[in-house]
mmCIF file of C-alpha atoms in Angstrom:
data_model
loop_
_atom_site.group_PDB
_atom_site.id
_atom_site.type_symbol
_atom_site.label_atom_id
_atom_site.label_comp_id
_atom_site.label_asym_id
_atom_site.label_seq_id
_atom_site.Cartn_x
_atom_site.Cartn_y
_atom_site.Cartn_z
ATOM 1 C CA UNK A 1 -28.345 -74.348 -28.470
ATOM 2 C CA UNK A 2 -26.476 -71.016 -28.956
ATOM 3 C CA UNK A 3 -23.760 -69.844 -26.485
ATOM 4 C CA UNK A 4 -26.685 -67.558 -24.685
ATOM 5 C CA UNK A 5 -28.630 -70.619 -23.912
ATOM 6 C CA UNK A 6 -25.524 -72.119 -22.561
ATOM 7 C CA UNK A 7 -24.311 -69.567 -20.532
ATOM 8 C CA UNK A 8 -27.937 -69.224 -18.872
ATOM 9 C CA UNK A 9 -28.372 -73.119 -18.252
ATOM 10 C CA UNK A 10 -24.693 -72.881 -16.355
ATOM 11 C CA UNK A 11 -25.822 -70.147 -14.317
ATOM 12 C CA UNK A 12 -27.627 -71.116 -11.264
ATOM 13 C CA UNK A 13 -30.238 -68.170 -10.056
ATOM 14 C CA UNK A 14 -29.746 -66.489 -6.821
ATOM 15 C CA UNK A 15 -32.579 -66.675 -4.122
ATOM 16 C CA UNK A 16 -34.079 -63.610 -3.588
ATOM 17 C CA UNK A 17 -33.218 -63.585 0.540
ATOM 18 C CA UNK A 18 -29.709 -63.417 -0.946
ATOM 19 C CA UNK A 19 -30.154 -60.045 -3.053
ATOM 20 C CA UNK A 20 -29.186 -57.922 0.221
ATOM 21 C CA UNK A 21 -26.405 -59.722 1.162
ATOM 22 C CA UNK A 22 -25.067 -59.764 -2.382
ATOM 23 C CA UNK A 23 -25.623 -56.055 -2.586
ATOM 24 C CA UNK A 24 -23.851 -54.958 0.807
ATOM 25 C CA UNK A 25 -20.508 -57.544 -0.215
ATOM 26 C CA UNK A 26 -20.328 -55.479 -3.334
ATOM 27 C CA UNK A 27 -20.847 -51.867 -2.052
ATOM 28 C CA UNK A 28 -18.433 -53.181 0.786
ATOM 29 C CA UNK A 29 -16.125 -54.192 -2.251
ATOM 30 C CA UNK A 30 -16.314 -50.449 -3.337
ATOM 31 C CA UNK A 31 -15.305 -48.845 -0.087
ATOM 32 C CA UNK A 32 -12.276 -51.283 0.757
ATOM 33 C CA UNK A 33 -11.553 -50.712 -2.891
ATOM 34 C CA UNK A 34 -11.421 -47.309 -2.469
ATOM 35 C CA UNK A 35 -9.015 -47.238 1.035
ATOM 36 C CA UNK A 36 -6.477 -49.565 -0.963
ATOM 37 C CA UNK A 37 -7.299 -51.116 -4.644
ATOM 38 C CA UNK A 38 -5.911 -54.636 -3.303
ATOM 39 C CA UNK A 39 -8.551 -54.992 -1.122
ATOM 40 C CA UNK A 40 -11.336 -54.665 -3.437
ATOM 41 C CA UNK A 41 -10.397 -57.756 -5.606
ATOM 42 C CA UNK A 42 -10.438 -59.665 -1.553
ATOM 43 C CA UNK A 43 -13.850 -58.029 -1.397
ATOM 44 C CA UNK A 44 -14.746 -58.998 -4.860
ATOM 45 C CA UNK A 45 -14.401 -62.851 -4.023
ATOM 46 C CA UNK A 46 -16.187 -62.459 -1.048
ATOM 47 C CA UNK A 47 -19.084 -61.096 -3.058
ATOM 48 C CA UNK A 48 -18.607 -63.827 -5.531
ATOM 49 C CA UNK A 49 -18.687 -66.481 -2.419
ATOM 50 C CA UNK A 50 -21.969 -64.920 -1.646
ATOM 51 C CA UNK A 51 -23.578 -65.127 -4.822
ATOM 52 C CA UNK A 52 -22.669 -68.606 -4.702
ATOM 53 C CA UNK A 53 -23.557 -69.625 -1.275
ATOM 54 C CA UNK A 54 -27.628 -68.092 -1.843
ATOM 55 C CA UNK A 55 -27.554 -70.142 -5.604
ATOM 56 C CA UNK A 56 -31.380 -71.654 -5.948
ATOM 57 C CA UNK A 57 -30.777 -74.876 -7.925
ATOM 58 C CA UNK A 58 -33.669 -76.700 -10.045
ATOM 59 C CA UNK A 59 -33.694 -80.250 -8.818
ATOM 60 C CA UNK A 60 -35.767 -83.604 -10.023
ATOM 61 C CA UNK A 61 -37.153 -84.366 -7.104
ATOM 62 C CA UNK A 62 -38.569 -88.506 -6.848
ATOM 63 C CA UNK A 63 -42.410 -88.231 -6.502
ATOM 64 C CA UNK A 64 -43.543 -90.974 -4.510
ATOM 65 C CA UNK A 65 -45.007 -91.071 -0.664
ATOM 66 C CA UNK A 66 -42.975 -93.771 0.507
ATOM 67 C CA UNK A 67 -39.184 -91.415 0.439
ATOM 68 C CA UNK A 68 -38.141 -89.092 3.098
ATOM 69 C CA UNK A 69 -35.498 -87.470 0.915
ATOM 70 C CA UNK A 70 -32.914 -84.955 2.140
ATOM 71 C CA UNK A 71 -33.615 -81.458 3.099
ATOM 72 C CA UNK A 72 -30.604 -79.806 2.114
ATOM 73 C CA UNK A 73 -27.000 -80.452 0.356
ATOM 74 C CA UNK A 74 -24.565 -81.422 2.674
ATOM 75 C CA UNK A 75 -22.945 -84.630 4.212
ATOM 76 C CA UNK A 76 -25.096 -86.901 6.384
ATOM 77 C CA UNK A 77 -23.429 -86.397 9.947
ATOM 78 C CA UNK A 78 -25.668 -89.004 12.152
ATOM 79 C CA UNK A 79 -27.787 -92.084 11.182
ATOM 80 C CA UNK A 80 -29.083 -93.115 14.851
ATOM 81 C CA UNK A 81 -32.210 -93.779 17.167
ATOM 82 C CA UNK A 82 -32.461 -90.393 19.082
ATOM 83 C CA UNK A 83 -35.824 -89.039 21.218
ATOM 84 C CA UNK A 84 -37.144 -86.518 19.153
ATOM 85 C CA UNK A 85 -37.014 -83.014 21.104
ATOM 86 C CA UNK A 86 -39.976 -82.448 23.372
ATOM 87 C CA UNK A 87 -41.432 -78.917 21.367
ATOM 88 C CA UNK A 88 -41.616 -81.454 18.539
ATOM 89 C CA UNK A 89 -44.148 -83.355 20.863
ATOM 90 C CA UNK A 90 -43.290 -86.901 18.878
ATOM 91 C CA UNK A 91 -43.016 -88.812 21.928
ATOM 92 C CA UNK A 92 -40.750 -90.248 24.431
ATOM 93 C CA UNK A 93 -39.439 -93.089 22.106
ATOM 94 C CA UNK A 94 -36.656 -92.838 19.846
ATOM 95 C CA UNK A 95 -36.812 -92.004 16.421
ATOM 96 C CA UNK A 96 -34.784 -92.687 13.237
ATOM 97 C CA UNK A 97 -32.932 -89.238 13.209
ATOM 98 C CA UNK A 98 -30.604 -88.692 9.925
ATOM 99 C CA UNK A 99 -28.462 -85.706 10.030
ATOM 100 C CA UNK A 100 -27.008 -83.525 7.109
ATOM 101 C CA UNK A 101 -24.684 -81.219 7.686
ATOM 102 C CA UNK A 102 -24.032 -78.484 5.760
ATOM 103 C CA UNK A 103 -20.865 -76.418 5.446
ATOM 104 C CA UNK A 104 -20.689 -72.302 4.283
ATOM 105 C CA UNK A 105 -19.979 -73.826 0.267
ATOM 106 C CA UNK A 106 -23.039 -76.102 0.628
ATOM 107 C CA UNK A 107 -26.326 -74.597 -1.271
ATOM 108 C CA UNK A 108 -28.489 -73.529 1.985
ATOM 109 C CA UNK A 109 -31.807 -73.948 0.485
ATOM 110 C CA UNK A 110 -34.060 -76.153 2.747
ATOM 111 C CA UNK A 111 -36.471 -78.257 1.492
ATOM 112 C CA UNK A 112 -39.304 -80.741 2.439
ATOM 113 C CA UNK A 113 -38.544 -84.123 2.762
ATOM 114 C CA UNK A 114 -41.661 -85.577 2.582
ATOM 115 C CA UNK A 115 -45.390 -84.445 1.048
ATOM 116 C CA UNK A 116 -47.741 -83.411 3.773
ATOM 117 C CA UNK A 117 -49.042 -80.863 5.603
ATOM 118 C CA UNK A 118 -47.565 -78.990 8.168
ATOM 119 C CA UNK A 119 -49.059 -79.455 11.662
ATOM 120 C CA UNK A 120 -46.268 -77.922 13.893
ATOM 121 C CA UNK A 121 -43.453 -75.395 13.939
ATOM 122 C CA UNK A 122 -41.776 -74.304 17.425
ATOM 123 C CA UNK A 123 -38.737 -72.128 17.733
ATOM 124 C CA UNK A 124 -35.975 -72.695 20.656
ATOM 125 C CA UNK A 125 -33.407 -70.264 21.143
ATOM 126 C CA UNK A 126 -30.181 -71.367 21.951
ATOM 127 C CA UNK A 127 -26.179 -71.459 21.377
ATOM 128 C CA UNK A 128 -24.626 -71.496 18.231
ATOM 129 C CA UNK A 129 -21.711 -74.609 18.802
ATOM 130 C CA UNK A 130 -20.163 -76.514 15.918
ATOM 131 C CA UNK A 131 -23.667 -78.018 14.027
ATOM 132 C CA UNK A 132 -21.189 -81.342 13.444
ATOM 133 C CA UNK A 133 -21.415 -82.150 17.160
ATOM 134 C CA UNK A 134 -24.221 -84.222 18.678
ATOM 135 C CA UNK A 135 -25.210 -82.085 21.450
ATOM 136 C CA UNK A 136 -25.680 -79.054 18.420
ATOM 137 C CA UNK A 137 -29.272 -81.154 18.627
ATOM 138 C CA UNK A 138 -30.288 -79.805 21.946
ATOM 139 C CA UNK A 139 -27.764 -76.834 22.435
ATOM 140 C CA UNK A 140 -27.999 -74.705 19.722
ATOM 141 C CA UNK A 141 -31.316 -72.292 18.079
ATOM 142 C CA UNK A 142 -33.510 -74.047 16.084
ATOM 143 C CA UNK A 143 -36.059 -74.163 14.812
ATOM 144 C CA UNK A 144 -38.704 -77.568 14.278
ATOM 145 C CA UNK A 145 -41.203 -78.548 12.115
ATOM 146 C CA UNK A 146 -44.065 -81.613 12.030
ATOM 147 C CA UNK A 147 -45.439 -82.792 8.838
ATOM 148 C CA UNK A 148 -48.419 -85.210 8.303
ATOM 149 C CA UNK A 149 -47.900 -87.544 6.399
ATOM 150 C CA UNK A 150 -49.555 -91.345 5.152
ATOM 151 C CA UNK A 151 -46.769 -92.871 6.967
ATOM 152 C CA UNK A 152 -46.997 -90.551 10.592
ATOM 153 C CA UNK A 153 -45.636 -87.427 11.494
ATOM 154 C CA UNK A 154 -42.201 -86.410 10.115
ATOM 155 C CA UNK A 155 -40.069 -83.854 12.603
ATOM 156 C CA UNK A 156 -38.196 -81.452 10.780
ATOM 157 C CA UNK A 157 -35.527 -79.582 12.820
ATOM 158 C CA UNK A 158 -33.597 -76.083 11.103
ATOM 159 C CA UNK A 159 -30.452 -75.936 13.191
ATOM 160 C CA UNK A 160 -28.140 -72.914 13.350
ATOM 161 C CA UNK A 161 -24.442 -73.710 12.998
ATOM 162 C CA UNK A 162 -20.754 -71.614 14.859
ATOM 163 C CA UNK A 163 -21.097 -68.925 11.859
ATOM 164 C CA UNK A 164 -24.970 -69.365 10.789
ATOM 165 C CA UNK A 165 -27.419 -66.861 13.092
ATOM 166 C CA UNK A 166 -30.445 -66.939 11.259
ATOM 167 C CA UNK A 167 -32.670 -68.776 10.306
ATOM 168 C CA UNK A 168 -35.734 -68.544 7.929
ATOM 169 C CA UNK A 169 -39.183 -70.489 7.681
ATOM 170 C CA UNK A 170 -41.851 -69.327 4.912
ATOM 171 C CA UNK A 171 -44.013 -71.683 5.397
ATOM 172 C CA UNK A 172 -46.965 -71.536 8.485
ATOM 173 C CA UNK A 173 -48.868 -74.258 10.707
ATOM 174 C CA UNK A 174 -52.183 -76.105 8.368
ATOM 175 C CA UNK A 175 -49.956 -75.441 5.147
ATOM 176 C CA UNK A 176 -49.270 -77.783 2.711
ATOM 177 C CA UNK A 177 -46.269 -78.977 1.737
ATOM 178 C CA UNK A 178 -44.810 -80.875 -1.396
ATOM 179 C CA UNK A 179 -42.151 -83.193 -1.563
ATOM 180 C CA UNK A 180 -39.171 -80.906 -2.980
ATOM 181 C CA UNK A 181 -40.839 -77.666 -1.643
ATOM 182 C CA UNK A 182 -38.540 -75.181 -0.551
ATOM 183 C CA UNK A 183 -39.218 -73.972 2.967
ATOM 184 C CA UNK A 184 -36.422 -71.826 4.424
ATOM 185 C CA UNK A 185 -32.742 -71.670 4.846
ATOM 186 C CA UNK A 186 -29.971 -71.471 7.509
ATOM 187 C CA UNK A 187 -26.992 -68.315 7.037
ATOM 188 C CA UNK A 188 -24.066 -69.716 6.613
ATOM 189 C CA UNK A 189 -23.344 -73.274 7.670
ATOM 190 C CA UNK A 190 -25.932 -75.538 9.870
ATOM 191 C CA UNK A 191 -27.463 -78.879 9.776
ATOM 192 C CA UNK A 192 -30.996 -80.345 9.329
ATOM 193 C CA UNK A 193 -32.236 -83.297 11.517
ATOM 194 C CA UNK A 194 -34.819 -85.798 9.953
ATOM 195 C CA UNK A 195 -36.786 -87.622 12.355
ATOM 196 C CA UNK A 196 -38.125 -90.658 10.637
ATOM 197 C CA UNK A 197 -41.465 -92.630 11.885
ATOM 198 C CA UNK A 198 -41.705 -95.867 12.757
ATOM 199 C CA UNK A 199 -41.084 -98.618 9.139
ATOM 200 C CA UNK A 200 -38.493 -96.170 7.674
ATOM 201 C CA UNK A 201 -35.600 -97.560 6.746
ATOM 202 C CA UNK A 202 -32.406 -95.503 6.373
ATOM 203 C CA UNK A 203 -30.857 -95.600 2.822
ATOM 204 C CA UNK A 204 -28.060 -93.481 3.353
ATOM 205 C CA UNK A 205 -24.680 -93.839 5.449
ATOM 206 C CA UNK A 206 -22.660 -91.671 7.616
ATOM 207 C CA UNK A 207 -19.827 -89.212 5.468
ATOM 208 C CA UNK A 208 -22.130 -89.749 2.333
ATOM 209 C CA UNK A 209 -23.092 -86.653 0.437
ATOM 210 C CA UNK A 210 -26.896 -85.638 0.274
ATOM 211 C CA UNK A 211 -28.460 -83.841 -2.405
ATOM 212 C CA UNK A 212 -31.377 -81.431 -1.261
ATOM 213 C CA UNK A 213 -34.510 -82.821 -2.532
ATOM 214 C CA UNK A 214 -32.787 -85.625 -4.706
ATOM 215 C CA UNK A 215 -31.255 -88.398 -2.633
ATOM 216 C CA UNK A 216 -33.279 -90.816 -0.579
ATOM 217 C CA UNK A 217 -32.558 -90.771 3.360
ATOM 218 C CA UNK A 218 -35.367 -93.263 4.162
ATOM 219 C CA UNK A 219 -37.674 -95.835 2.488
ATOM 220 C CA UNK A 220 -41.069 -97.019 3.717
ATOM 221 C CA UNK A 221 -42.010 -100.609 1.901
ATOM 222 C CA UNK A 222 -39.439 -102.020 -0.306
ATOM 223 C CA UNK A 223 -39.492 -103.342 -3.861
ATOM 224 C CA UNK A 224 -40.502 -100.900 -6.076
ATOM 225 C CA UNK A 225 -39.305 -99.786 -9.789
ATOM 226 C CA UNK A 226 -38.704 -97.034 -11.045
ATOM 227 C CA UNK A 227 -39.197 -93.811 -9.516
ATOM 228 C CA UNK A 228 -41.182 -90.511 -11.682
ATOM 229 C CA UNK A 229 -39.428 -87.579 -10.832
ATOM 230 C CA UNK A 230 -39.998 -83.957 -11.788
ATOM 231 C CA UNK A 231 -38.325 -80.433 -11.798
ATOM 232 C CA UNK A 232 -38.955 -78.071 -8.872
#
């Protein structure tokens, strides 16, 4: 491997929703530059920061039906039987709901937990409180998805954070969806909730960190060997 290979296997690609953003740091860069030369090396790290915060890792993502694995990078905030929220229209009876937090150095990529197809997704406007808190669940804009799966429905809930205000869904109602699949993203700093059916087991703990569309939240059936995975 020559030091060209190298140097493009470090670097981690920038998602295309991030090109804008990257763009207007930089030009913003120029400007302060231009009023005092200090402030364009502060605007220089900012751009930097934003390269960095819309990076679009490859992962191995574990193929198998039975694993709800975790939407995004971040820290798993809750592990607790909640009632899913009533646009999600899972029921009255509470669900496994695992929570991952992520913070404005966290990759922001969302992805799908679970293979399926998508049956639901419902916006809710709302505040925009610390996405740590509990109440962030039922308080703040977000935005929910259901996916079919061989095991039930899975809720899927995009929730905007004190600094993130948008969020973004590509994919539409009768899609399909594959485990690993990237679906949208939160800007800058959120959580995801995962609302687990009935037989899932949780496999991670609270203050653990989650890797988007690598570690294993929940488990249906137990028992098994090794897992294929594959690059996405």
């Amino acid at each position: 491997m020559n030091l060209f290979d190298t140097i493009r296997n470090t670097l981690v690609p920038i998602h295309k929703e991030g090109y804008i953003f990257v763009a207007a740091f930089f030009i913003a860069s120029l400007i302060l530059g231009y009023i005092a030369e200090p402030l364009f090396w502060v605007g220089l790290v900012l751009t930097l920061w934003c390269a960095y915060f819309f990076r679009d890792p490859e992962r191995a993502v574990p193929q198998d039906d039975d694993l709800i694995l975790s939407p995004a990078d971040g820290r798993v905030s809750h592990v607790a039987m909640v009632v899913p929220p009533t646009e999600l229209q899972l029921g009255s009876e509470p669900m496994l709901r695992i929570s991952v937090f992520m913070n404005v150095f966290d990759c922001h990529i969302n992805r799908s937990p679970v293979r399926g197809q998508v049956s639901r997704i419902e916006y809710r406007p709302g505040q925009f409180v610390n996405a740590e808190l509990d109440k962030a669940s039922d308080d703040n804009e977000r935005n929910g998805l259901v996916i079919d799966t061989r095991h039930g429905k899975v809720g899927v809930v995009q929730i905007a954070g004190l600094v993130a205000r948008r969020i973004v869904c590509w994919v539409k109602p009768t899609e399909p969806v594959n485990a690993g699949e990237r679906f949208g993203l939160i800007r800058f700093g959120s959580r995801l909730d995962v609302f687990v059916p009935a037989g899932g087991q949780p496999r991670v703990s609270v203050g653990q960190r989650a890797i988007g569309g690598e570690t294993v939240l929940a488990e249906f059936g137990s028992a098994k060997g090794p897992i294929i995975s594959r690059r996405t």
